[in-house]
Short mmCIF file of C-alpha atoms in Angstrom, two decimals:
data_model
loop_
_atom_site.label_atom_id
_atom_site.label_comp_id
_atom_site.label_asym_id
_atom_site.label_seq_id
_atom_site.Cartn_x
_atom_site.Cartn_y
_atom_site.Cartn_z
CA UNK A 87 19.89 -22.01 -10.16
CA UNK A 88 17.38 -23.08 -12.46
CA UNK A 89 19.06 -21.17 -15.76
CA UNK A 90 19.69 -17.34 -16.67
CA UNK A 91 16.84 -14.65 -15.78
CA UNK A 92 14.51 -13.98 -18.79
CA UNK A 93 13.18 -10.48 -19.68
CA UNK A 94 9.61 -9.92 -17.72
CA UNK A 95 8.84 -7.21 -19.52
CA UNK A 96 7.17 -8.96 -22.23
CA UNK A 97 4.76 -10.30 -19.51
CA UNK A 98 3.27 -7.04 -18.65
CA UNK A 99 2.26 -5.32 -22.35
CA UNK A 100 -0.54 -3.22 -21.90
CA UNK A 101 -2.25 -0.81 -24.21
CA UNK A 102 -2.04 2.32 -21.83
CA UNK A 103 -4.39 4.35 -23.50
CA UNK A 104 -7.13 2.04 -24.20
CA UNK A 105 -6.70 1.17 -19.82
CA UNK A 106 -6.71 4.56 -19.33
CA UNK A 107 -10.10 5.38 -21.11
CA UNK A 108 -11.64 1.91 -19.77
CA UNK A 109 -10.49 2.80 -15.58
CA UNK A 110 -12.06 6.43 -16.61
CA UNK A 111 -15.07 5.54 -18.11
CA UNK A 112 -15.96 2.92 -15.37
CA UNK A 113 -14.95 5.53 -12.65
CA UNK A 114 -17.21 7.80 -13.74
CA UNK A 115 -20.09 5.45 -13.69
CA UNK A 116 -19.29 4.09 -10.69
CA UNK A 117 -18.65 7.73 -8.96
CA UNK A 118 -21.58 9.30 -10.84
CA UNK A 119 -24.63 6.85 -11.51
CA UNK A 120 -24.03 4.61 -8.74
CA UNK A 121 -22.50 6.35 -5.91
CA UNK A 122 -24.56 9.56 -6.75
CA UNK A 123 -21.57 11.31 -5.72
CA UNK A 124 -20.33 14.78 -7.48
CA UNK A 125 -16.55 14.20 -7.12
CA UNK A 126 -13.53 12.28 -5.70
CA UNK A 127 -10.99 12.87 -2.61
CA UNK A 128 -7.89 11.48 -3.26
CA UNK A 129 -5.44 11.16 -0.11
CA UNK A 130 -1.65 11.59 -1.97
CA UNK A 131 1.31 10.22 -0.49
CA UNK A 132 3.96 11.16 -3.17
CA UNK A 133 4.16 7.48 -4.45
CA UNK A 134 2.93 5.91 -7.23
CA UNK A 135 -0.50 4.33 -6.76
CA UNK A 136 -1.66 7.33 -5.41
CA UNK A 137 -0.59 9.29 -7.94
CA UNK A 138 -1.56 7.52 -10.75
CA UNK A 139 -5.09 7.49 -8.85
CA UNK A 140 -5.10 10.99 -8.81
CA UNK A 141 -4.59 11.29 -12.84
CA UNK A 142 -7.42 8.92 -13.48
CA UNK A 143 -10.15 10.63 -10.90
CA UNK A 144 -8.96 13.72 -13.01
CA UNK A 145 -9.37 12.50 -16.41
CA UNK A 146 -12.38 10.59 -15.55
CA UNK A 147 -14.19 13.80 -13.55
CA UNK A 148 -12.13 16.74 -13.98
CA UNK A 149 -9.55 18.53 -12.21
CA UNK A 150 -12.29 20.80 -10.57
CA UNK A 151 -13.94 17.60 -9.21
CA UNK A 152 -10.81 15.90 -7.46
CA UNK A 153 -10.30 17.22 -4.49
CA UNK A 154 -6.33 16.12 -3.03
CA UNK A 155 -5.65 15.73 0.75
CA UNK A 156 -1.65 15.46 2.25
CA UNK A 157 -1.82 13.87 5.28
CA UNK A 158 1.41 14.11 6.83
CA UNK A 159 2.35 12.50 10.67
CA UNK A 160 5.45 12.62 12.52
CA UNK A 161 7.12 9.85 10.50
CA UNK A 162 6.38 10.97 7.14
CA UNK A 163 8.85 11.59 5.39
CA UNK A 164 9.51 15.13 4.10
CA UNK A 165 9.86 14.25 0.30
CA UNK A 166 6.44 12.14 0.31
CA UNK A 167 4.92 16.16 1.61
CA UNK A 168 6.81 17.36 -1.92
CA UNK A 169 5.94 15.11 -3.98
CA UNK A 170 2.40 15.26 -3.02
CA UNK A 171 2.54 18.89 -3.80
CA UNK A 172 4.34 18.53 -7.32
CA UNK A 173 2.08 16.26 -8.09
CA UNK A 174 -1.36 18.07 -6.79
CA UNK A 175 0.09 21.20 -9.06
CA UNK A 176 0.63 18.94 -11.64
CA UNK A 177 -2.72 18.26 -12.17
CA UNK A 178 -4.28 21.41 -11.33
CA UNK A 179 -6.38 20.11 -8.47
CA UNK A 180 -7.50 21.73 -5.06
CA UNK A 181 -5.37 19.90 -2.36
CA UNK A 182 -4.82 20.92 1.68
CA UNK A 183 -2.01 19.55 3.86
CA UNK A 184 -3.63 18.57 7.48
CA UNK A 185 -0.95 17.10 9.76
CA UNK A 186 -2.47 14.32 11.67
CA UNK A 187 0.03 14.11 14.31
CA UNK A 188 -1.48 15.66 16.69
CA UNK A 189 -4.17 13.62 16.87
CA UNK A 190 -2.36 10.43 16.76
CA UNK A 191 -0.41 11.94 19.64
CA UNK A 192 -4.07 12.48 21.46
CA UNK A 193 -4.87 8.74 20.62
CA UNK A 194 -1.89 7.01 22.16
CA UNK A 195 -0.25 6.12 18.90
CA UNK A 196 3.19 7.09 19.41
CA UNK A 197 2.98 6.11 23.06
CA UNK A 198 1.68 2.37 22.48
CA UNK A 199 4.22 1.94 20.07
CA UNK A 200 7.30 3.43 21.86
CA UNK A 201 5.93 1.24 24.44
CA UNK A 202 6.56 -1.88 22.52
CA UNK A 203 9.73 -1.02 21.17
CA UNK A 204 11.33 0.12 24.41
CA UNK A 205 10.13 -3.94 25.60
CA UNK A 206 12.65 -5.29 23.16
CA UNK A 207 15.19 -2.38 23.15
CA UNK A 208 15.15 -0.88 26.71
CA UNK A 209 17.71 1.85 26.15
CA UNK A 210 15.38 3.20 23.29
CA UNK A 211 14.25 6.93 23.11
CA UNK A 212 11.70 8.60 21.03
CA UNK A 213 14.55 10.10 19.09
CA UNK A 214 15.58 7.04 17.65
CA UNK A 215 14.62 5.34 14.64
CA UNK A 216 13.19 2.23 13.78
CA UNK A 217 11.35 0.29 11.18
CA UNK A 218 10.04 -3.52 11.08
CA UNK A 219 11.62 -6.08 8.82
CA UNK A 220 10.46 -9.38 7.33
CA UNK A 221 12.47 -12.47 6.77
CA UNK A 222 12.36 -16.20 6.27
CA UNK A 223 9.67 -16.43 3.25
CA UNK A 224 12.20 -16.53 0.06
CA UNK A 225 14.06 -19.77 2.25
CA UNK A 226 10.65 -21.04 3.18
CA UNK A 227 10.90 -20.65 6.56
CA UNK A 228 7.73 -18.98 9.07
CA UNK A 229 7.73 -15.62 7.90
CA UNK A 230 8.90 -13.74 11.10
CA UNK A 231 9.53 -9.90 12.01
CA UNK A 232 12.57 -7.84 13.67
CA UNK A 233 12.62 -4.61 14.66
CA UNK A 234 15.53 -2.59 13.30
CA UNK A 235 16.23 0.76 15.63
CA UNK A 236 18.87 3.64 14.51
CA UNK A 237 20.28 5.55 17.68
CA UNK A 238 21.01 9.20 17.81
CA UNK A 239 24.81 8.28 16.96
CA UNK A 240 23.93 6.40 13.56
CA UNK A 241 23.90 2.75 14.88
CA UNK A 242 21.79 0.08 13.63
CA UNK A 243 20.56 -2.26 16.03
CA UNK A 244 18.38 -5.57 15.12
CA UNK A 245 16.36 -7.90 16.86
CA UNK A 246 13.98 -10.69 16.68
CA UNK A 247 10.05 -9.35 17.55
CA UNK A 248 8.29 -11.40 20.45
CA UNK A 249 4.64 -11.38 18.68
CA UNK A 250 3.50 -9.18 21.30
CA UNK A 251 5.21 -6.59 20.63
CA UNK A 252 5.07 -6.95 17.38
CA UNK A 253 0.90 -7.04 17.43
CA UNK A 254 0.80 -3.79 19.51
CA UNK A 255 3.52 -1.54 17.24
CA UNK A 256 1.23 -3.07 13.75
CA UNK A 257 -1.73 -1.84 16.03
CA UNK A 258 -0.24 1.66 16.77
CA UNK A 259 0.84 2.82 13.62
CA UNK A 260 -2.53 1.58 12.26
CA UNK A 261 -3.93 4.13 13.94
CA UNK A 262 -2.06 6.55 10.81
CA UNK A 263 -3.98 5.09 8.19
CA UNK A 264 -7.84 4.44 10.08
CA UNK A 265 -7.25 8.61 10.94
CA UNK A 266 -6.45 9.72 7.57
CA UNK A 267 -9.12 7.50 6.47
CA UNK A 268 -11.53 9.46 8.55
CA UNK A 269 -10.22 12.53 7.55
CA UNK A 270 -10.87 11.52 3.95
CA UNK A 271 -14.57 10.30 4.60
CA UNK A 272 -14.96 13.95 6.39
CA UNK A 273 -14.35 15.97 3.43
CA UNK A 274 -15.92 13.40 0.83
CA UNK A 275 -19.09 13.82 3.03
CA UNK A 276 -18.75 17.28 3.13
CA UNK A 277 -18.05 17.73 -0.67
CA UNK A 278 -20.41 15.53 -1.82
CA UNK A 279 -17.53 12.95 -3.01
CA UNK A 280 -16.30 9.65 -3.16
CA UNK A 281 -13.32 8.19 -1.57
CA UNK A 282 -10.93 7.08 -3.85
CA UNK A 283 -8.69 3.54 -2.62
CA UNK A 284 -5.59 3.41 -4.18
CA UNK A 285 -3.85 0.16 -3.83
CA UNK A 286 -2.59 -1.94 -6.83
CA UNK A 287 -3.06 -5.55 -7.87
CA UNK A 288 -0.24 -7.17 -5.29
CA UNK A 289 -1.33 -4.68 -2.54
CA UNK A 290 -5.09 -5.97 -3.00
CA UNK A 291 -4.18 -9.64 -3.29
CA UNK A 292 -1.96 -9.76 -0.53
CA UNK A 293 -3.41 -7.75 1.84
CA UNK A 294 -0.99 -5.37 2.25
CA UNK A 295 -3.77 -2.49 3.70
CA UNK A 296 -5.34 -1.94 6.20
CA UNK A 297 -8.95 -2.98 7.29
CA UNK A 298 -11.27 0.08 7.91
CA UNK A 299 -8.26 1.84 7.10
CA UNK A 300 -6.28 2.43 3.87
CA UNK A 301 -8.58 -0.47 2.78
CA UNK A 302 -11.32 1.39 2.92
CA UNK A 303 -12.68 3.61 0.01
CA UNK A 304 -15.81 4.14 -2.08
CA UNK A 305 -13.69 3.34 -5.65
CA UNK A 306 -10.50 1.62 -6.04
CA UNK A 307 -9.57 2.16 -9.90
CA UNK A 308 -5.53 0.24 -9.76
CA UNK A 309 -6.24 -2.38 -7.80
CA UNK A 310 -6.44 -5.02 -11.00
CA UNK A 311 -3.28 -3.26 -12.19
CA UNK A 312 0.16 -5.05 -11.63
CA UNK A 313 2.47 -2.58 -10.23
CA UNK A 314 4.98 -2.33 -13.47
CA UNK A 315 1.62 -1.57 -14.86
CA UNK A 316 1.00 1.38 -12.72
CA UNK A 317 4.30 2.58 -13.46
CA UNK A 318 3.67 2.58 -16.73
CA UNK A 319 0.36 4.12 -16.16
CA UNK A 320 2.20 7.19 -15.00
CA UNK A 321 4.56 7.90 -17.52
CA UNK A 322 1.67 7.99 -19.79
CA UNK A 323 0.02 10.57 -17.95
CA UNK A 324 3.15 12.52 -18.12
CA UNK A 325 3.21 12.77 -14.15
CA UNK A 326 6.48 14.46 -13.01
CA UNK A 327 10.10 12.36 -12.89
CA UNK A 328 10.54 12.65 -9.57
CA UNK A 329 7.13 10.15 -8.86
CA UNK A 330 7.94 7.84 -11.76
CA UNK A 331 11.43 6.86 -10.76
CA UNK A 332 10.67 6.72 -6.86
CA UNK A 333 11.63 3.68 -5.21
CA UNK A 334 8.13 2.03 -3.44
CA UNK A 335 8.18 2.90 0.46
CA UNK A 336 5.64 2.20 3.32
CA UNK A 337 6.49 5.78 4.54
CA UNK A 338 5.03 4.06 8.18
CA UNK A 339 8.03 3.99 10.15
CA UNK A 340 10.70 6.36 10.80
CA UNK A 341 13.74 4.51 9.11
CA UNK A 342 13.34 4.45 5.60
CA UNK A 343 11.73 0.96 4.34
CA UNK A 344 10.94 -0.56 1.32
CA UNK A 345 7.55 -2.47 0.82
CA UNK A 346 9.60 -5.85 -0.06
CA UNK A 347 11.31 -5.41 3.50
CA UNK A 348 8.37 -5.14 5.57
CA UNK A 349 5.66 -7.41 3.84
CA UNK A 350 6.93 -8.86 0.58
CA UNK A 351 9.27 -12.34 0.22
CA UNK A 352 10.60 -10.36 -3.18
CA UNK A 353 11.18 -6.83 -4.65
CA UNK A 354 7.61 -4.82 -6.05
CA UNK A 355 8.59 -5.64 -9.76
CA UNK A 356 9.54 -9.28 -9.09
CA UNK A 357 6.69 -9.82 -6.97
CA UNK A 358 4.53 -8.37 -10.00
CA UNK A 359 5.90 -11.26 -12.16
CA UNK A 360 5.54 -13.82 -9.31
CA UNK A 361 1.94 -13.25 -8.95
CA UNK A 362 1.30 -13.31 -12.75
CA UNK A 363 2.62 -16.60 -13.20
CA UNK A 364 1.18 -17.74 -10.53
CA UNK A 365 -2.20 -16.35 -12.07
CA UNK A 366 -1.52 -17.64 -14.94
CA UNK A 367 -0.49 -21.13 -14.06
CA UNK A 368 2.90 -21.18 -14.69
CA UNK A 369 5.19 -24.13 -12.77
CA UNK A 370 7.36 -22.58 -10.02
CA UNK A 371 10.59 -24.02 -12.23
CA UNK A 372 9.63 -22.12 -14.91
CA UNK A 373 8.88 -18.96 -12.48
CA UNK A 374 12.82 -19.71 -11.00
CA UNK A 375 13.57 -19.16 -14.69
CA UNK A 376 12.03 -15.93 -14.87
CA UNK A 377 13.49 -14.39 -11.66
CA UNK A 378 16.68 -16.33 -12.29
CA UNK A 379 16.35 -17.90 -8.58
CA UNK A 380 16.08 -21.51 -7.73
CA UNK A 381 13.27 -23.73 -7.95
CA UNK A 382 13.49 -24.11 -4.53
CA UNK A 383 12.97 -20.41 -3.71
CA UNK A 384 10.60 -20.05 -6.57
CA UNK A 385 8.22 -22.59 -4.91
CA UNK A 386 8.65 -20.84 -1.57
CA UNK A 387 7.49 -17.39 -2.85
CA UNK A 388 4.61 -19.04 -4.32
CA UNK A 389 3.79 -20.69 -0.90
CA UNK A 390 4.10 -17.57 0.57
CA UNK A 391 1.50 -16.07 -1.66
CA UNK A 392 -0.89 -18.20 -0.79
CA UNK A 393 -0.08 -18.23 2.73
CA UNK A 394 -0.91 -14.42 2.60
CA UNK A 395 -4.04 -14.89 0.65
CA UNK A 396 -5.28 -16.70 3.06
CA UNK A 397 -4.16 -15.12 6.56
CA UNK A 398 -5.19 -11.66 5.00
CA UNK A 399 -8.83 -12.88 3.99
CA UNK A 400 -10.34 -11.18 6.54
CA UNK A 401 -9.14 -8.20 5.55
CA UNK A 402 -11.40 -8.31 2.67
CA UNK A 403 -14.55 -9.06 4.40
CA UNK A 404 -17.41 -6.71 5.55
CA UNK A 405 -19.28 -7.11 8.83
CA UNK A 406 -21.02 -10.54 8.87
CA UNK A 407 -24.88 -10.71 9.57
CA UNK A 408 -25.63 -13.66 12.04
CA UNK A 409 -28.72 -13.79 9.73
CA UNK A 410 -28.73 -12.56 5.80
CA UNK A 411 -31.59 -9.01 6.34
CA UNK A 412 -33.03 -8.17 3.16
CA UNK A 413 -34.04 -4.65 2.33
CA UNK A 414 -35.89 -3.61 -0.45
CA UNK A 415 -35.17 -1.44 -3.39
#
């Protein structure tokens, strides 16, 4: 080890009010002098980012011009449905619940991925539950997937993904976030609103949305904000307990997983620090120090970071034109 962990909190001091009345006055311009758009639609999963979206669409437009969605689907989980709720009466915006199940059921989603799962685990049944893991990127090792599946007795099974399988279950449950996105676009087009994007400073540099999807959105007001940051964010709105102290989920899959074990080579608030110092320069002995790992692993993580920067690039980019077309203002 390269020497005891150090306190990372002093790396993420922020003046939460001044942030607060910078995100809000930008969102407003960008919402109402360059969008031309009377309002925002925020889609609220229970969890943070979205939350703490939510508080700064209402302080920068008012609670009468934020209009919430819950968009629920067979694997949701039940508290993210609560949450959402708390948090929509917390603010004191309009908000409707539209289960998109139904449609995803009409699309093939939870047929395509059953379909892949049952080609690794052949006894599997829809009543089972499962969730995708990552490993090797902390040991610096290929970054490969398993699939982890929960039978109707309680037992965990585990097994390596063929890449297959593992495209077509990613493409599946995809599906969940390009149909709330188009449920989102429906009432911001009917409402006169923009769509608000809610993920945060690791999310956006790492890809972890997306494309046409989540990824998509009109604004995206966190996404220079370090996680720890949006954390903070939200106790300084005053949002309610049970958001603040939630534990980060992908609330994708039916077995409860944490964003570190699906995409990330570290936990949220780690991988906060590993990207600052990264940012900022800092050698990967003196990030070991920091995280109180080895140097070893230290350099791997940052590897890994750039290894997802630049797989997930094309995530970021728009259609391209075989030829640049100009049109007039």
């Amino acid at each position: 080890m390269s020497g005891k962990k150090v306190n990372i909190n002093q790396f993420f001091t922020l003046d939460l009010a001044l942030e607060a009345e910078k995100i809000a006055t930008r969102f407003r311009e960008i919402v109402g002098r360059e969008l031309r758009r009377r309002g925002a639609v925020v889609a609220m999963s229970g969890g943070i980012d979205s939350s703490v979206s939510a508080a700064l669409a209402v302080k920068a437009l008012g609670a009468d011009k934020v209009y919430g969605l819950l968009l629920p689907e067979r694997d949701s989980s039940g508290a993210s449905a609560t949450q959402a709720k708390l948090l929509a009466e917390h603010l004191g915006i309009e908000y409707e619940v539209h289960d998109i199940a139904p449609t995803l059921e009409a699309i093939g989603c939870y047929r395509w991925r059953d379909e892949a799962v049952r080609a690794t685990f052949p006894d599997y049944k829809p009543a089972w539950k499962y969730k995708i893991v990552i490993a090797g990127g902390l040991e610096g090792r290929y970054n490969h997937f398993k699939l982890v599946v929960q039978t109707e007795a309680g037992e965990l099974q585990e097994k390596t993904l063929a890449l297959k399988e593992y495209l077509q279950i990613v493409a599946a449950t995809n599906y969940k976030q390009r149909i709330r996105k188009t449920v989102e676009y429906f009432h911001a087009d009917r409402l006169n609103y923009a769509v608000v994007g809610t993920p945060n400073r690791v999310e956006y540099d790492q890809g972890f949305f997306v494309k046409n999807g989540d990824g998509a959105a009109d604004v995206k007001p966190i996404a220079h904000l370090y996680k720890t940051h949006v954390y903070d964010m939200a106790r300084y709105f005053g949002l309610p307990e049970s958001i603040v102290n939630a534990t980060p989920t992908t609330d994708t899959y039916s077995l409860a997983q944490g964003q570190d074990e699906f995409y990330y080579a570290l936990p949220y608030h780690e991988m906060d620090v590993a990207l600052w110092a990264l940012n900022n320069g800092r050698r990967a002995d003196e990030l070991a120090v920091m995280l109180g790992i080895s140097d070893m692993q230290a350099e791997h993580v940052y590897q890994d970071i750039i290894a997802k920067r630049r797989t997930t690039a094309y995530l970021h980019r728009p259609g391209v034109l075989v030829e640049p077309v100009q049109i007039p203002h």
